[in-house]
Structures are given as structure tokens and as C-alpha cells.
Amino acid sequence: MAYQYDFGSVFDYTPVLIKGIGVTVELIAFGAVAGVALGIACAWVRTQGPVWLRAPVSAYVEVIRNTPFLIQLFFVFFGLPSLGIQLGEMQAACLAMALNLGAYSTEIIRAGISATPKGQYEAGASLAMTRFQVFRHVVLKPALMRIWPALSSQIVIVMLGSAVCSQIAAEDLTFAANFIQSRNFRAFEVYLITTGIYLALALLLRQLLRMTGRRLFRKAAR
Amino acid sequence: MIEFSTWDIVRNLLLAARWTVVLSLVAFAGGALMGVLALMMRTSRVAVMRRVSWAYIELFQGTPLLMQLFLAFFGLSLLGVEVPPWLAAGAALTLWSGAFLAEIWRGCVEAIPKGQWEASASLALGYMQQMRYVVMPQALRIAIAPTVGFAVQIVKSTALTSIIGFTELSKASTVITNATFSPFTVYACAALIYFALCWPLSRLSLRLERKLHAPHRP
């Protein structure tokens, strides 16, 4: 007997899906902002920060980049309570996402910073700027502009990776899909629709980041 | 209650890590085949082929791997196939890594200056001959480092197959945690094993990049 598709029974749960989308958007919004901020800070340390801080930051970047996000998530959610750090599932998911993106964006941003010509630093210094001012006003913006496409794709990748957060019961889009699936037993239809939503979210996010990039670097882009 | 020593935990995790390695190798080999196919189509002169390949790559790069795993797991069973988790895991990871590898390698092929194509065309070489004798030897050299780098992503991605019930390192970690109630130790050990698998590959990729890519360095 041929399989009877039933997409209608999935759309009965539209509010659940919408709530899931909301949580996924929340996760990525927090993850992206905190992750990039962390990445900038770490990239600063690795290029011109205090020497004693460099080794721990390198270790953090290497460990995160060479272990699966799922394990990081489990470690934060299930492992940290042993140290007395108890986090809710949303807090744990946000923290894991920020840490994950932070490590990847460190490497990306560092590449942008390393490409800054030496003359730029000298020019900044000759205007009596402090090293921190030079970094903030002269180095960072062109660096971010250079690596914005790479950073954007990394943010999209992390957004797609957020599907895993459902495993610690963060109620994101995948969690909603699993919930619906457990109610109507239409696994294939549910996951097909959810995959479609993720694809749309990814395209939307990429577009949004492109527009943000254009806005941020309008003046510098000449 | 049975007591578990740290050694018991580590030993069982290492046993499970075998499956992580096997699955990674399968995904890499399958993904390489898929990637070559998609790359050929993506750079072909037939518009339909390019379109199909583009759609495949966009689809698999734009959706979560977890969803692809779910779809492979539940979708194949709709076709009446009895789907063991390892089959769904292997199929989904192959398709997923194929899409990424195709895109990585396309970048490498495109890095070959257009003049090389034109020069070889002026020697009356056909498309396959151009690829075989002129473009590939140069593109392969550029491709080695990022390909090794992507192998790291594959190893890490096998962790997701635990969610559809494939027993590898991550699944074993969860099971052992449930038995020992010491999530901190277990997940730290699991992370360490993943790190031991991935870090050498990362370093190798970096070294290869420095060695093979010298003229392109800023």
C-alpha cells in the first residue's frame, strides 16, 4: 500500500511550530551577539593582548573547535552542576552557543586583524591614540569588513547547529518537531516541514547579515 | 550499586569511539564520491546539471544535519526499507559531507586562473583532458589542506547520529552517564577523546596549508 501523506495534521500544530521558531530565533540572536563579542575580545587577546592571557585563550579556541557542539552542550547542562553551576536549559543552550561561536569567530576575526597593514598602527600612534583606541577605531572595523562574509556563514552554521539544543529540552524548532511527531506520528511530514522552515530561516538570516554588513560598513567600503 | 572506576568509563568510551571512527571514514569516503559528482555537475557546461547540483548543495548546507538525519531515518522507512540507525546515519552524513566537499573543491578549481583553461583549450584539449592534465593537478594541491580541515567537521558531526540511536562515542557517553551519575567526568572524557581524534587533523591541515599554499599567503 502506498503511503498516504498527511501534511494537514502537522499544520494543526502551527502555534507549537511558531513558538519553536521564536525560541530558535532567540537562541541565535543571543548566540550571535554574545559569540561575536567574545570572538572580538579573544581575537584582541591573541593578536595584541597580554601575553599571560594568550595561552588560555588559545586552549579555549582549540578545545571548542575540536569537539562536537553536542558534547559541549551536554557538558554545560549536565556536567557543570557538579561544580555547583546549575543552569536552566535555555541558559545552558545560550551559553553553549555563545562559547561555540566565540571560538570559531576568534579565528576568523584574527585573520582579519592580521591582515591590517603595519602603517595603519603607525598612523594611529602618530595621532596620539592609545593602543586600545587604535584597535577600536582603526583596526577593528576594516578587519570586520574583510571577514564579514566568512563570519556570516559561520553564524548561519551555528544557527543550524542550534537544532541540537532540543536534546537538553530547550524548546526550539526541533523540540517542537519532536513534540508534534510524538502526537500525530507523522514523522516524515513533520521533519520535512521543519527542514523547510530551517532552510527559510537560514536564507533569511544570510540576507539579514548581508544587509547588516552593508549598513555597518557603508562608509568604510569606499 | 556497582561502582565504576574512571578506567571503566574511559575504556567503554574508547570502545564506542571505534564506531565514531568507522562512521567518519564511511562519511568521508561517501562524501568524497558525492562531492566529486556534485563538483563535476556544478562546473559542467550543461545548465540543468549546474542547477541540480546548486540545489543539492544549497539544500544540504542550508538545513540542520539533525533534520537530515531524521528525514533519512523516517523517510527511508516510508519506502518500506527497514532502516537501521547506521544506514540512516551513513546516508545522511554522506549526502551532507558531499555538499560541503563539493563547495570546498569548487573554490579550489576556481582558484586556478582562467588563463590556464584558455591555454589548454588553445592546445585543443577537451574538457576532461583540461581537468585531467592542467586544472586538477594544481587544484588538488590547494584542496588538500581544506579537505583535511573538513574531516574534522565530519568527525564532530558523527556525534549527532547518537540522537537517532546510533551507538558511538556520544551515545555511549549518555548511556554511561545514566549508569554512573557522573556527567562531569564522562563528558569531559568524551570531549577529550574527540579532541584527540580531531586536533591532529586540525594541526595537519594547518601545516599542509602553510606548506602547499605558500604563494597565496598574505
XYZ file of C-alpha atoms in Angstrom:
440
model
C 0.000 0.000 0.000
C 1.326 3.394 -0.924
C 1.991 5.794 1.906
C -0.710 8.410 2.442
C 0.863 11.779 3.106
C -0.881 13.946 5.627
C 0.628 17.394 5.953
C -2.627 18.816 7.303
C -2.193 17.126 10.658
C 1.115 18.972 11.052
C -0.457 22.348 10.440
C -2.941 21.666 13.238
C 0.064 22.325 15.441
C 1.053 25.626 13.832
C 1.161 27.505 17.189
C 3.667 24.949 18.504
C 5.833 25.435 15.428
C 5.654 29.212 15.745
C 6.673 29.058 19.386
C 9.587 26.831 18.372
C 10.672 29.279 15.689
C 10.570 32.032 18.314
C 12.889 30.128 20.620
C 15.282 29.266 17.779
C 15.399 32.941 16.771
C 16.024 33.902 20.393
C 18.862 31.387 20.659
C 20.574 32.582 17.518
C 20.074 36.262 18.360
C 21.751 35.825 21.718
C 24.323 33.362 20.437
C 25.351 35.587 17.530
C 25.727 38.793 19.540
C 27.479 37.210 22.514
C 29.551 34.900 20.328
C 30.868 37.664 18.068
C 31.585 39.881 21.089
C 33.523 37.050 22.678
C 35.278 36.431 19.383
C 36.384 40.055 19.142
C 37.689 40.011 22.703
C 39.594 36.765 22.167
C 40.968 37.884 18.821
C 42.261 41.025 20.522
C 43.957 38.914 23.183
C 45.518 36.629 20.606
C 46.892 39.434 18.478
C 47.872 42.161 20.947
C 46.530 41.301 24.387
C 48.555 40.467 27.482
C 50.854 37.502 26.938
C 49.722 35.559 30.021
C 46.165 35.522 28.656
C 47.144 34.146 25.272
C 47.701 30.518 26.260
C 44.317 30.067 27.999
C 42.519 31.757 25.107
C 44.298 29.541 22.573
C 43.383 26.481 24.620
C 39.729 27.548 24.703
C 39.662 28.079 20.941
C 41.355 24.777 20.162
C 39.211 22.723 22.533
C 35.921 24.158 21.273
C 36.903 23.868 17.631
C 37.920 20.230 18.001
C 34.970 18.836 19.959
C 31.340 18.397 18.880
C 28.770 21.014 19.848
C 26.541 18.273 21.257
C 29.206 17.279 23.782
C 29.804 20.929 24.716
C 26.094 21.334 25.274
C 25.865 18.205 27.430
C 28.916 19.266 29.371
C 27.435 22.669 30.136
C 23.990 21.320 31.005
C 24.751 18.011 32.736
C 28.396 18.408 33.721
C 28.623 21.892 35.225
C 26.128 21.199 38.062
C 28.873 19.009 39.585
C 30.832 22.230 40.018
C 27.791 23.859 41.584
C 26.829 25.789 38.450
C 23.200 25.000 37.806
C 21.789 26.384 34.558
C 18.316 26.220 33.075
C 18.029 24.645 29.641
C 17.727 27.979 27.850
C 20.660 29.466 29.749
C 22.766 26.385 29.058
C 21.851 26.431 25.366
C 22.662 30.148 25.067
C 25.958 29.734 26.893
C 27.000 26.760 24.760
C 26.105 28.595 21.556
C 27.990 31.726 22.568
C 31.060 29.697 23.570
C 30.928 27.728 20.330
C 30.555 30.706 18.019
C 33.079 32.633 20.105
C 35.837 30.134 19.349
C 35.151 29.987 15.622
C 34.773 33.735 15.245
C 38.027 34.281 17.165
C 39.936 32.561 14.387
C 38.014 34.349 11.649
C 38.368 37.815 13.208
C 42.010 37.205 13.983
C 42.629 36.548 10.306
C 41.038 39.921 9.520
C 43.113 41.698 12.145
C 46.362 40.083 10.989
C 45.765 41.460 7.510
C 45.915 45.054 8.787
C 48.897 46.865 7.270
C 51.513 47.995 9.779
C 51.221 51.566 8.559
C 47.701 51.752 9.978
C 49.008 51.170 13.504
C 51.771 53.711 12.986
C 49.337 56.266 11.603
C 47.079 55.751 14.626
C 50.024 56.077 17.007
C 51.147 59.263 15.319
C 47.717 60.733 16.089
C 48.488 60.107 19.771
C 45.895 57.364 20.050
C 46.409 54.727 22.713
C 46.811 51.120 21.587
C 43.263 50.386 22.601
C 41.921 53.357 20.653
C 43.875 52.279 17.585
C 42.366 48.820 17.878
C 38.858 50.137 18.299
C 38.804 52.865 15.703
C 41.432 51.912 13.145
C 41.890 48.142 13.137
C 38.609 46.503 14.095
C 36.201 47.936 11.567
C 38.202 47.238 8.410
C 39.049 43.816 9.863
C 35.372 43.006 10.384
C 34.590 44.283 6.914
C 37.180 41.987 5.378
C 35.918 38.865 7.106
C 32.192 39.673 7.219
C 31.220 37.027 4.605
C 33.118 34.297 6.466
C 31.663 35.425 9.783
C 28.164 35.434 8.286
C 28.444 31.841 7.087
C 29.765 30.792 10.473
C 26.766 32.404 12.175
C 24.427 30.549 9.800
C 26.228 27.277 10.543
C 25.863 27.861 14.276
C 22.181 28.681 13.771
C 21.659 25.346 12.029
C 23.634 23.654 14.777
C 21.198 25.058 17.334
C 18.803 22.239 16.341
C 20.791 20.126 18.781
C 19.673 22.268 21.722
C 16.403 20.328 21.667
C 18.371 17.483 23.230
C 18.587 19.291 26.568
C 14.901 20.196 26.269
C 15.356 23.781 25.094
C 12.033 24.267 23.371
C 13.313 25.279 19.950
C 12.007 24.395 16.498
C 13.388 20.855 16.592
C 11.871 20.341 20.010
C 8.527 21.429 18.539
C 9.006 18.977 15.660
C 9.719 16.127 18.059
C 6.703 17.111 20.140
C 4.357 17.135 17.138
C 5.811 13.877 15.900
C 5.098 12.241 19.221
C 1.489 13.390 18.990
C 0.479 12.635 15.411
C 3.084 10.014 14.428
C 3.656 11.792 11.114
C 7.420 11.888 11.486
C 8.332 12.332 7.828
C 5.891 15.161 7.183
C 6.838 16.972 10.397
C 10.559 16.831 9.729
C 10.129 17.780 6.078
C 8.208 20.910 7.044
C 10.644 21.731 9.839
C 13.579 21.321 7.466
C 11.849 23.718 5.081
C 11.422 26.244 7.874
C 15.098 25.946 8.795
C 16.068 26.498 5.168
C 13.911 29.621 5.044
C 15.412 30.838 8.337
C 18.929 30.241 7.025
C 18.249 32.187 3.818
C 16.611 34.967 5.815
C 19.496 35.148 8.271
C 22.052 35.260 5.465
C 20.131 38.118 3.835
C 19.843 39.930 7.153
C 23.579 39.608 7.789
C 24.366 40.877 4.303
C 22.198 43.926 4.915
C 23.746 44.477 8.346
C 27.170 44.284 6.759
C 26.241 46.859 4.153
C 24.897 49.218 6.812
C 27.849 48.805 9.144
C 30.496 49.241 6.503
C 28.828 51.754 4.214
C 31.396 54.437 4.870
C 34.383 52.182 5.124
C 33.523 50.350 1.918
C 34.671 53.065 -0.416
C 25.115 -0.397 43.226
C 28.017 -1.260 41.002
C 30.967 1.065 41.320
C 32.567 2.395 38.161
C 36.182 3.402 38.188
C 37.382 6.160 35.895
C 39.210 3.496 33.929
C 35.922 1.635 33.303
C 34.437 4.827 31.943
C 37.393 5.592 29.699
C 37.647 2.014 28.430
C 33.990 1.873 27.450
C 34.165 5.273 25.814
C 37.188 4.185 23.802
C 35.347 1.071 22.681
C 32.469 3.232 21.478
C 34.884 5.639 19.797
C 35.662 2.894 17.271
C 32.241 3.484 15.767
C 32.857 7.190 15.600
C 35.987 6.453 13.582
C 34.266 3.936 11.295
C 31.323 6.229 10.657
C 33.684 9.145 9.960
C 35.578 7.084 7.397
C 32.349 5.983 5.707
C 31.036 9.546 5.637
C 34.326 10.867 4.296
C 34.635 8.241 1.541
C 30.981 8.507 0.536
C 31.056 12.272 0.802
C 34.140 12.426 -1.407
C 32.356 10.442 -4.139
C 29.231 12.575 -3.803
C 31.374 15.690 -3.752
C 33.215 14.804 -6.958
C 29.916 14.077 -8.675
C 28.349 17.335 -7.488
C 31.505 19.243 -8.414
C 31.520 17.852 -11.949
C 27.875 18.786 -12.326
C 28.404 22.215 -10.769
C 31.181 23.098 -13.199
C 29.625 21.363 -16.210
C 28.589 23.161 -19.366
C 25.019 21.894 -19.185
C 22.796 24.388 -17.364
C 20.389 21.794 -15.932
C 23.243 19.880 -14.328
C 24.562 23.061 -12.746
C 21.083 23.911 -11.466
C 20.515 20.465 -9.919
C 23.922 20.477 -8.261
C 23.361 24.001 -6.922
C 20.002 22.984 -5.428
C 21.565 19.931 -3.791
C 24.354 21.967 -2.240
C 22.053 24.782 -1.034
C 19.605 22.286 0.447
C 22.161 20.344 2.425
C 24.185 23.368 3.511
C 21.091 25.335 4.466
C 19.392 22.825 6.737
C 20.491 21.301 10.032
C 22.248 17.959 9.801
C 19.987 16.752 12.600
C 16.938 17.269 10.365
C 18.651 15.440 7.519
C 19.294 12.541 9.861
C 15.666 12.493 10.982
C 14.458 12.618 7.379
C 16.784 9.810 6.339
C 15.684 7.758 9.333
C 11.945 8.257 8.898
C 11.897 8.932 5.161
C 13.604 5.739 4.091
C 11.267 3.712 6.239
C 8.341 5.192 4.295
C 9.754 3.487 1.214
C 9.315 0.205 3.039
C 13.002 -0.166 3.840
C 13.797 -1.374 7.313
C 16.197 1.373 8.429
C 18.837 0.532 10.987
C 20.325 3.695 12.528
C 23.731 3.091 10.955
C 22.224 3.124 7.456
C 20.365 6.391 8.057
C 23.467 7.849 9.712
C 25.752 6.806 6.864
C 23.374 8.023 4.158
C 22.682 11.404 5.741
C 26.329 12.076 6.611
C 27.413 11.094 3.097
C 24.953 13.476 1.448
C 25.780 16.233 3.925
C 29.547 15.990 3.591
C 29.223 15.635 -0.201
C 27.549 19.030 -0.392
C 30.260 20.725 1.665
C 33.153 18.991 -0.087
C 31.746 19.910 -3.500
C 31.661 23.559 -2.473
C 35.162 23.452 -0.964
C 36.598 21.853 -4.070
C 34.767 24.235 -6.356
C 36.611 27.051 -4.654
C 39.878 25.238 -5.373
C 39.035 24.676 -9.043
C 38.030 28.307 -9.375
C 41.291 29.401 -7.820
C 43.032 28.164 -10.965
C 43.491 31.203 -13.213
C 41.254 31.373 -16.233
C 44.291 31.671 -18.459
C 45.142 28.058 -17.665
C 41.814 26.930 -19.095
C 42.276 29.106 -22.141
C 45.843 27.970 -22.710
C 44.831 24.325 -22.538
C 41.825 24.973 -24.772
C 44.148 26.527 -27.329
C 46.080 23.253 -27.258
C 42.843 21.571 -28.383
C 42.336 19.721 -25.105
C 38.760 18.633 -24.355
C 37.011 19.400 -21.026
C 38.053 16.114 -19.439
C 41.611 16.484 -20.678
C 41.813 20.044 -19.369
C 40.595 18.809 -15.996
C 42.876 15.793 -16.006
C 46.146 17.331 -17.137
C 46.004 21.019 -16.330
C 43.459 22.020 -13.703
C 43.239 19.021 -11.369
C 46.944 18.684 -10.564
C 47.012 22.290 -9.435
C 43.609 22.320 -7.774
C 44.334 19.142 -5.809
C 47.344 20.788 -4.262
C 45.219 23.668 -2.985
C 42.423 21.309 -1.948
C 44.373 19.043 0.386
C 44.538 21.380 3.388
C 40.846 22.416 3.500
C 39.796 18.814 2.858
C 41.725 17.606 5.875
C 40.205 20.504 7.792
C 36.733 19.391 6.784
C 37.467 15.867 8.016
C 37.441 17.437 11.499
C 33.895 18.679 10.891
C 32.866 15.174 9.837
C 34.261 13.563 12.973
C 32.443 16.117 15.120
C 29.216 15.729 13.175
C 29.054 11.991 13.809
C 28.094 12.979 17.368
C 24.626 13.875 16.082
C 23.937 10.325 14.962
C 23.597 9.419 18.635
C 20.242 11.198 18.549
C 18.759 8.718 16.078
C 20.144 5.849 18.130
C 23.478 5.024 16.526
C 25.767 3.890 19.315
C 29.019 5.789 19.038
C 31.002 7.961 21.403
C 28.236 10.454 22.250
C 25.543 7.833 22.711
C 27.903 5.834 24.880
C 28.590 8.947 26.962
C 24.887 9.411 27.618
C 24.409 5.747 28.491
C 27.417 5.691 30.795
C 26.290 8.925 32.444
C 22.943 7.348 33.189
C 24.682 4.381 34.778
C 27.335 6.231 36.767
C 25.682 9.571 37.625
C 28.953 11.360 36.959
C 28.229 13.509 33.902
C 31.168 15.799 34.565
C 33.776 13.058 34.258
C 32.079 11.225 31.420
C 31.504 14.215 29.159
C 34.959 15.589 29.914
C 36.455 12.232 28.886
C 34.304 12.110 25.756
C 35.390 15.630 24.843
C 38.992 14.585 25.378
C 38.621 11.611 23.035
C 37.011 13.757 20.353
C 39.808 16.260 20.839
C 42.398 13.505 20.452
C 40.762 12.500 17.158
C 40.301 15.993 15.751
C 43.267 18.001 16.960
C 45.928 16.104 14.982
C 43.807 16.595 11.876
C 43.494 20.329 12.586
C 47.234 20.669 13.062
C 47.902 18.662 9.916
C 45.535 20.865 7.957
C 47.284 23.983 9.225
C 50.715 22.595 8.386
C 49.654 21.499 4.924
C 48.188 24.916 4.328
C 51.473 26.590 5.210
C 53.429 24.121 3.121
C 51.301 23.885 -0.017
C 49.816 27.334 -0.018
C 52.900 29.473 0.426
C 52.412 31.672 -2.653
C 48.885 32.605 -1.566
C 49.760 33.736 1.915
C 49.149 37.422 2.633
